[in-house]
Tab-separated table of C-alpha atoms in Angstrom:
chain	number	residue	atom	x	y	z
A	274	ASP	CA	-13.952	32.507	21.491
A	275	SER	CA	-10.457	33.122	20.548
A	276	GLY	CA	-10.782	31.743	16.851
A	277	VAL	CA	-7.835	29.160	17.742
A	278	THR	CA	-9.469	25.780	17.225
A	279	GLN	CA	-8.328	22.584	18.767
A	280	THR	CA	-9.252	18.905	18.796
A	281	PRO	CA	-9.927	16.718	20.357
A	282	LYS	CA	-11.407	18.499	23.214
A	283	HIS	CA	-10.812	15.380	25.275
A	284	LEU	CA	-8.683	12.116	24.976
A	285	ILE	CA	-8.299	9.204	26.996
A	286	THR	CA	-5.279	7.154	25.934
A	287	ALA	CA	-3.476	4.157	27.339
A	288	THR	CA	0.627	4.631	28.756
A	289	GLY	CA	2.806	3.817	25.714
A	290	GLN	CA	0.189	4.885	23.081
A	291	ARG	CA	0.944	7.541	20.742
A	292	VAL	CA	-1.828	10.581	20.092
A	293	THR	CA	-2.193	13.436	17.850
A	294	LEU	CA	-3.421	17.248	18.925
A	295	ARG	CA	-4.714	19.079	16.002
A	296	CYS	CA	-4.667	22.955	16.322
A	297	SER	CA	-6.286	25.896	13.556
A	298	PRO	CA	-5.149	29.136	14.260
A	299	ARG	CA	-6.584	31.975	13.944
A	300	SER	CA	-7.634	33.368	10.204
A	301	GLY	CA	-4.482	35.274	9.273
A	302	ASP	CA	-1.818	34.167	12.099
A	303	LEU	CA	1.917	32.878	11.079
A	304	SER	CA	2.365	31.883	14.221
A	305	VAL	CA	1.157	28.990	16.182
A	306	TYR	CA	2.594	28.008	19.865
A	307	TRP	CA	1.887	24.598	22.022
A	308	TYR	CA	2.033	24.911	26.090
A	309	GLN	CA	0.863	22.286	28.593
A	310	GLN	CA	-0.927	22.747	32.072
A	311	SER	CA	-0.262	20.571	34.439
A	312	LEU	CA	-0.955	20.974	38.352
A	313	ASP	CA	2.647	20.193	39.210
A	314	GLN	CA	4.095	22.221	36.408
A	315	GLY	CA	2.001	25.087	35.786
A	316	LEU	CA	1.883	26.476	31.911
A	317	GLN	CA	5.200	25.437	29.782
A	318	PHE	CA	6.219	26.325	26.552
A	319	LEU	CA	6.394	23.614	24.383
A	320	ILE	CA	7.365	24.934	20.549
A	321	GLN	CA	6.448	28.189	18.543
A	322	TYR	CA	6.151	27.598	14.339
A	323	TYR	CA	5.960	30.660	12.248
A	324	ASN	CA	4.940	30.045	8.961
A	325	GLY	CA	6.142	26.894	8.823
A	326	GLU	CA	9.486	26.364	10.290
A	327	GLU	CA	10.410	26.216	13.941
A	328	ARG	CA	10.715	29.342	15.482
A	329	ALA	CA	11.569	28.314	19.745
A	330	LYS	CA	11.633	25.415	21.709
A	331	GLY	CA	11.276	25.075	25.056
A	332	ASN	CA	10.377	22.381	27.541
A	333	ILE	CA	9.144	20.033	24.958
A	334	LEU	CA	10.348	16.066	25.433
A	335	GLU	CA	11.882	14.293	22.641
A	336	ARG	CA	8.796	11.664	22.653
A	337	PHE	CA	7.181	14.816	21.597
A	338	SER	CA	6.968	16.150	17.548
A	339	ALA	CA	5.041	19.122	16.167
A	340	GLN	CA	4.670	20.466	12.746
A	341	GLN	CA	2.770	23.648	10.817
A	342	PHE	CA	1.666	22.769	7.405
A	343	PRO	CA	1.099	24.974	4.596
A	344	ASP	CA	-2.094	25.669	5.412
A	345	LEU	CA	-1.006	26.978	8.784
A	346	HIS	CA	-2.287	24.486	11.097
A	347	SER	CA	-0.575	22.696	13.491
A	348	GLU	CA	-0.214	19.275	14.456
A	349	LEU	CA	1.528	18.390	18.424
A	350	ASN	CA	2.600	14.722	18.186
A	351	LEU	CA	2.740	12.476	21.599
A	352	SER	CA	4.583	9.065	21.666
A	353	SER	CA	5.120	6.223	24.368
A	354	LEU	CA	2.946	8.191	26.309
A	355	GLU	CA	3.300	8.392	30.286
A	356	LEU	CA	1.169	8.692	33.522
A	357	GLY	CA	2.916	12.306	33.782
A	358	ASP	CA	2.456	13.209	30.313
A	359	SER	CA	-1.813	13.786	31.604
A	360	ALA	CA	-2.556	17.093	31.044
A	361	LEU	CA	-4.456	20.447	29.409
A	362	TYR	CA	-2.642	21.035	25.832
A	363	PHE	CA	-3.450	24.554	24.762
A	364	CYS	CA	-2.560	26.055	21.127
A	365	ALA	CA	-2.247	29.477	20.738
A	366	SER	CA	-1.456	32.081	17.531
A	367	SER	CA	-0.494	35.120	16.838
A	368	GLY	CA	-0.190	37.418	14.130
A	369	ARG	CA	3.150	38.954	15.165
A	370	ASP	CA	6.523	38.373	13.350
A	371	ARG	CA	9.761	38.915	13.684
A	372	VAL	CA	9.855	42.434	12.139
A	373	THR	CA	6.581	43.913	13.892
A	374	SER	CA	7.001	42.051	17.313
A	375	ARG	CA	8.909	44.864	19.329
A	376	THR	CA	6.077	47.264	18.343
A	377	SER	CA	3.033	45.190	18.061
A	378	GLY	CA	0.735	45.318	21.038
A	379	ASN	CA	-0.772	41.908	19.770
A	380	THR	CA	-1.728	39.480	21.965
A	381	ILE	CA	-1.429	35.665	21.912
A	382	TYR	CA	-4.692	33.993	21.673
A	383	PHE	CA	-5.469	30.232	23.182
A	384	GLY	CA	-7.755	27.756	22.201
A	385	GLU	CA	-9.763	25.487	24.402
A	386	GLY	CA	-7.233	23.232	25.144
A	387	SER	CA	-7.013	19.510	24.484
A	388	TRP	CA	-7.535	17.569	27.759
A	389	LEU	CA	-4.829	14.264	27.591
A	390	THR	CA	-5.868	11.394	29.920
A	391	VAL	CA	-3.281	8.502	30.058
A	392	VAL	CA	-4.151	5.526	31.608
B	133	GLU	CA	16.376	31.864	32.480
B	134	LEU	CA	13.279	34.000	32.887
B	135	LYS	CA	11.308	33.612	36.343
B	136	VAL	CA	8.143	34.957	36.196
B	137	GLU	CA	6.770	35.084	40.155
B	138	GLN	CA	3.426	35.859	41.085
B	139	ASN	CA	1.747	36.679	44.695
B	140	PRO	CA	-0.170	35.847	46.193
B	141	LEU	CA	-0.993	32.212	45.211
B	142	PHE	CA	-4.429	32.273	46.597
B	143	LEU	CA	-6.708	35.432	47.177
B	144	SER	CA	-9.894	35.045	48.567
B	145	MET	CA	-11.760	38.425	49.292
B	146	GLN	CA	-15.411	40.163	49.330
B	147	GLU	CA	-17.363	41.614	47.082
B	148	GLY	CA	-16.734	45.684	47.056
B	149	LYS	CA	-13.125	45.214	47.821
B	150	ASN	CA	-10.067	46.391	46.299
B	151	TYR	CA	-6.734	44.162	45.740
B	152	THR	CA	-3.878	44.031	44.058
B	153	ILE	CA	-2.191	40.983	42.523
B	154	TYR	CA	1.643	41.415	42.059
B	155	CYS	CA	3.526	39.998	39.078
B	156	ASN	CA	7.515	39.903	39.255
B	157	TYR	CA	10.009	39.084	36.482
B	158	SER	CA	13.767	38.272	37.108
B	159	THR	CA	15.205	39.859	33.057
B	160	THR	CA	14.420	42.602	30.841
B	161	SER	CA	11.243	42.007	28.546
B	162	ASP	CA	9.554	43.039	25.752
B	163	ARG	CA	6.481	43.029	26.887
B	164	LEU	CA	4.408	41.344	30.058
B	165	TYR	CA	0.661	40.171	29.377
B	166	TRP	CA	-2.236	39.254	31.947
B	167	TYR	CA	-4.890	36.248	31.014
B	168	ARG	CA	-7.864	35.136	33.216
B	169	GLN	CA	-8.514	31.717	33.172
B	170	ASP	CA	-11.590	29.455	34.381
B	171	PRO	CA	-11.857	26.378	35.830
B	172	GLY	CA	-10.618	23.907	32.966
B	173	LYS	CA	-11.403	26.639	30.223
B	174	SER	CA	-9.029	28.687	27.820
B	175	LEU	CA	-7.168	31.573	28.686
B	176	GLU	CA	-8.763	34.693	27.680
B	177	SER	CA	-6.711	37.838	27.169
B	178	LEU	CA	-7.239	40.886	29.815
B	179	PHE	CA	-4.064	43.203	28.703
B	180	VAL	CA	-0.668	43.639	27.283
B	181	LEU	CA	1.469	46.109	28.396
B	182	LEU	CA	4.308	46.969	26.082
B	183	SER	CA	6.666	50.109	27.838
B	184	ASN	CA	7.561	51.174	31.454
B	185	GLY	CA	4.774	53.304	32.999
B	186	ALA	CA	1.897	51.471	30.597
B	187	VAL	CA	-1.534	51.685	32.433
B	188	LYS	CA	-4.736	49.626	31.130
B	189	GLN	CA	-8.053	49.319	32.628
B	190	GLU	CA	-10.595	47.503	31.390
B	191	GLY	CA	-13.992	47.434	33.627
B	192	ARG	CA	-12.922	46.622	37.763
B	193	LEU	CA	-9.477	45.697	36.052
B	194	MET	CA	-6.440	48.046	35.792
B	195	ALA	CA	-2.879	46.515	34.659
B	196	SER	CA	-0.108	48.835	34.806
B	197	LEU	CA	3.972	48.148	34.293
B	198	ASP	CA	7.178	48.965	35.701
B	199	THR	CA	9.812	48.183	33.840
B	200	LYS	CA	12.361	49.670	36.008
B	201	ALA	CA	11.111	47.488	38.891
B	202	ARG	CA	10.410	44.163	36.717
B	203	LEU	CA	6.945	44.675	38.057
B	204	SER	CA	3.331	44.494	37.096
B	205	THR	CA	0.509	44.888	38.931
B	206	LEU	CA	-3.295	43.898	38.518
B	207	HIS	CA	-5.888	45.810	40.074
B	208	ILE	CA	-9.351	44.666	41.081
B	209	THR	CA	-11.804	47.610	42.263
B	210	ALA	CA	-14.909	46.696	43.750
B	211	ALA	CA	-14.677	43.169	42.853
B	212	VAL	CA	-17.978	41.165	42.296
B	213	HIS	CA	-18.019	37.471	42.077
B	214	ASP	CA	-18.362	37.049	37.911
B	215	LEU	CA	-14.003	38.194	38.914
B	216	SER	CA	-13.376	34.633	40.246
B	217	ALA	CA	-10.855	33.269	38.443
B	218	THR	CA	-7.425	32.252	38.418
B	219	TYR	CA	-5.332	35.197	37.006
B	220	PHE	CA	-1.855	34.690	35.405
B	221	CYS	CA	0.832	36.880	34.318
B	222	ALA	CA	3.333	36.263	31.714
B	223	VAL	CA	6.555	37.575	29.919
B	224	ASP	CA	7.611	37.488	26.603
B	225	GLY	CA	11.296	37.580	25.610
B	226	LEU	CA	13.397	40.033	23.897
B	227	PHE	CA	13.850	41.111	20.267
B	228	GLY	CA	11.226	38.343	18.631
B	229	ASN	CA	11.260	35.819	21.015
B	230	GLU	CA	7.867	34.597	21.486
B	231	LYS	CA	7.991	32.496	24.402
B	232	LEU	CA	5.462	33.164	27.073
B	233	THR	CA	6.926	32.648	30.614
B	234	PHE	CA	3.816	32.457	32.851
B	235	GLY	CA	3.917	33.059	36.403
B	236	THR	CA	2.121	30.165	38.673
B	237	GLY	CA	-1.664	32.304	39.162
B	238	THR	CA	-2.963	33.846	41.370
B	239	ARG	CA	-6.570	32.098	42.285
B	240	LEU	CA	-9.107	34.687	43.047
B	241	THR	CA	-12.363	33.926	44.801
B	242	ILE	CA	-14.746	36.497	45.363
B	243	ILE	CA	-17.155	36.143	48.879
B	244	PRO	CA	-20.664	37.355	48.494
């Protein structure tokens, strides 16, 4: 158990709908990351938040958005869903920050993932 | 753009044999990670390698990093069935860029 909690574990929804995926990072971790894993694209970085602020952005579609709340949990909102959005969405967390990141050997811990199926 | 290549993509090996998975990356990076993933499951952290020449070992797995060659290896010694999984390497950016770029993964099957 990595300590990163994601809900829901499985989700089936129709095209055009909107869903919200939730993530609670490991206790004390300030950074939260979202990744998408699909058969054709592999593991793709979507977005990172650090202590409530957006830190880095990857290949995240405009239909997708995320935020990190004061209690450090994060939500990934996926809207106007398409069949191609079906994937495993991972949340990850780490305790690293910009100051210590070059010297820290802290790893990035992944949650169990949320399986999204769009039909 | 940072690119990470792993090879082989698929590896089938007999129990008791040794083998190596290779991970090449295209630009300078702060650190390299190895993860294991069982089908449909989460990514389990195996190693974090920080510097040139770094070597880490855990059980039958040993990872090394050559930053000059931009190459990391994951060596499997005397493979056992429990090691069957997909192994990913991932590379971090420089100076606080914490976006991980993952390799394609190596699907390892250990045959009894």
